[in-house]
Amino acid sequence: MLSVYSQEEGHFENAFKLFQKMKMNNVLIDERAWSSMVNICGMNIQLDTLQKLYQEIKQQNTNLHNSVYTSLMNAYFKCNKIETSIEIFKNTPSLSFDTSAHNSMLHIYSKSGCWNDAISLFQKMKVDKIPIDEITWCTMISLCGDNDQLPYLEKIYQEMIESGQKLNDMILTGLISSFSKCGNVTKSIQIFENIPQIQLTPAVYNSILSACSREEQYFTLAMKIFENMKKVQINDITWCIVISMCGALGQLEILEKFHKELMESKQQITSIILTALITSYARCGNIKRSVEIFEGRNSVPSDSTVFNSMLSAYSQTEGHFEDALKLFQEMKNDNLLDEITWMSIINICGGNFQLSTLENLHQEITQNTKLKQNNSILVSLMKAFFKCNK
């Protein structure tokens, strides 16, 4: 049951009660149970409980499987305690030659912007002859793309080919995505065109569509690829990419055409499709259509992402401050506020010179420990007050 609770957010209380009950009833807490509870803490950002679990684990006389320590590394990272992740990795002898643990540490470095640390660790893996698997290659490929390191990406690509690593879907999508992030969409297209037909899965198609969406000159090619995809399988990610591409390039007529095709297809309308439609119509200057789509979403479970997209849409057109504020209050009542929501409403206040409302928001933020420690929100506040001549 702990494993079930660890599959998604929101089950921390139930999971912790079950874990405590297991200990009270002297039920054996094995590696799987420890890993599940640790993962639950990380997923739900429960740092205090995570620290207590770590202390319990350290006090045990038995050596636990490396997977438990790897789970701890990942959980501390999710709780913004990368220094503890590093400490666990470096101070647990059994992890020294564990590929999975090294992959996790590479991922943590990658997502924390620690480029040099990640490169050093990868080089050490090669020196220490630690097996490099597809996860390692994928992590390094993504690292290069996220940090716009084209020369190193080309080097990694060459090393991987020479190693004999099979290019599966995960690696191919990573390569296509990362080369485009580094500004070499031509290389992404070249890789795509050399993929055997049998490996052209929806994930691979989506990656090349996303790559083409980065530069306007590849719009026609993207449309051609999209037409070919109709013979394979189009999923919600595909629709999201082509819809977003139309919005980014201001292609209202093509957006309306795709929207019509979407509604006539059997594709389930998910929250990410709704978000793309709302955002793209607003970018094309049709805020009225964005509002219609948002208000007609009844059959689709709405999350903060959908609401945030509508807030963002309001921010792109003058004269919608009251609408945005009303939506913000609705989100607050439904407990849907997140970092993006706060940044959006703050930016809207600044853009509309609404100093009084901005000051009220500032007051709310200063009374919330989590919010007042959020640098992104604080930067948005500074910019908004500046716009209001404060």
Short mmCIF file of N, CA and C in Angstrom, two decimals, residues 132-134 137 156-168:
data_model
loop_
_atom_site.label_atom_id
_atom_site.label_comp_id
_atom_site.label_asym_id
_atom_site.label_seq_id
_atom_site.Cartn_x
_atom_site.Cartn_y
_atom_site.Cartn_z
N ILE A 132 28.27 2.59 -17.82
CA ILE A 132 27.46 3.70 -18.31
C ILE A 132 26.30 3.11 -19.11
N ASP A 133 25.08 3.39 -18.68
CA ASP A 133 23.92 2.82 -19.36
C ASP A 133 23.13 3.91 -20.08
N GLU A 134 21.97 3.53 -20.61
CA GLU A 134 21.18 4.48 -21.39
C GLU A 134 20.71 5.67 -20.55
N TRP A 137 23.61 8.18 -20.42
CA TRP A 137 23.72 8.92 -21.67
C TRP A 137 22.59 9.95 -21.79
N ILE A 156 29.65 14.15 -26.60
CA ILE A 156 28.91 13.07 -25.94
C ILE A 156 28.27 12.16 -26.98
N TYR A 157 27.69 12.76 -28.00
CA TYR A 157 27.04 12.00 -29.08
C TYR A 157 28.04 11.07 -29.75
N GLN A 158 29.22 11.58 -30.05
CA GLN A 158 30.27 10.78 -30.69
C GLN A 158 30.72 9.64 -29.78
N GLU A 159 30.94 9.94 -28.51
CA GLU A 159 31.37 8.92 -27.54
C GLU A 159 30.32 7.81 -27.44
N MET A 160 29.06 8.20 -27.42
CA MET A 160 27.98 7.23 -27.28
C MET A 160 27.93 6.30 -28.50
N ILE A 161 28.05 6.87 -29.69
CA ILE A 161 28.05 6.07 -30.91
C ILE A 161 29.21 5.08 -30.89
N GLU A 162 30.38 5.56 -30.49
CA GLU A 162 31.58 4.71 -30.46
C GLU A 162 31.49 3.62 -29.39
N SER A 163 30.67 3.86 -28.36
CA SER A 163 30.52 2.87 -27.28
C SER A 163 29.65 1.70 -27.70
N GLY A 164 28.89 1.87 -28.79
CA GLY A 164 28.00 0.81 -29.24
C GLY A 164 26.64 0.85 -28.59
N GLN A 165 26.34 1.92 -27.85
CA GLN A 165 25.05 2.06 -27.19
C GLN A 165 23.91 2.07 -28.22
N LYS A 166 22.91 1.24 -27.98
CA LYS A 166 21.75 1.20 -28.87
C LYS A 166 20.95 2.48 -28.71
N LEU A 167 20.55 3.07 -29.83
CA LEU A 167 19.78 4.31 -29.79
C LEU A 167 18.29 3.99 -29.69
N ASN A 168 17.79 3.95 -28.46
CA ASN A 168 16.36 3.68 -28.27
C ASN A 168 15.57 4.98 -28.30
#
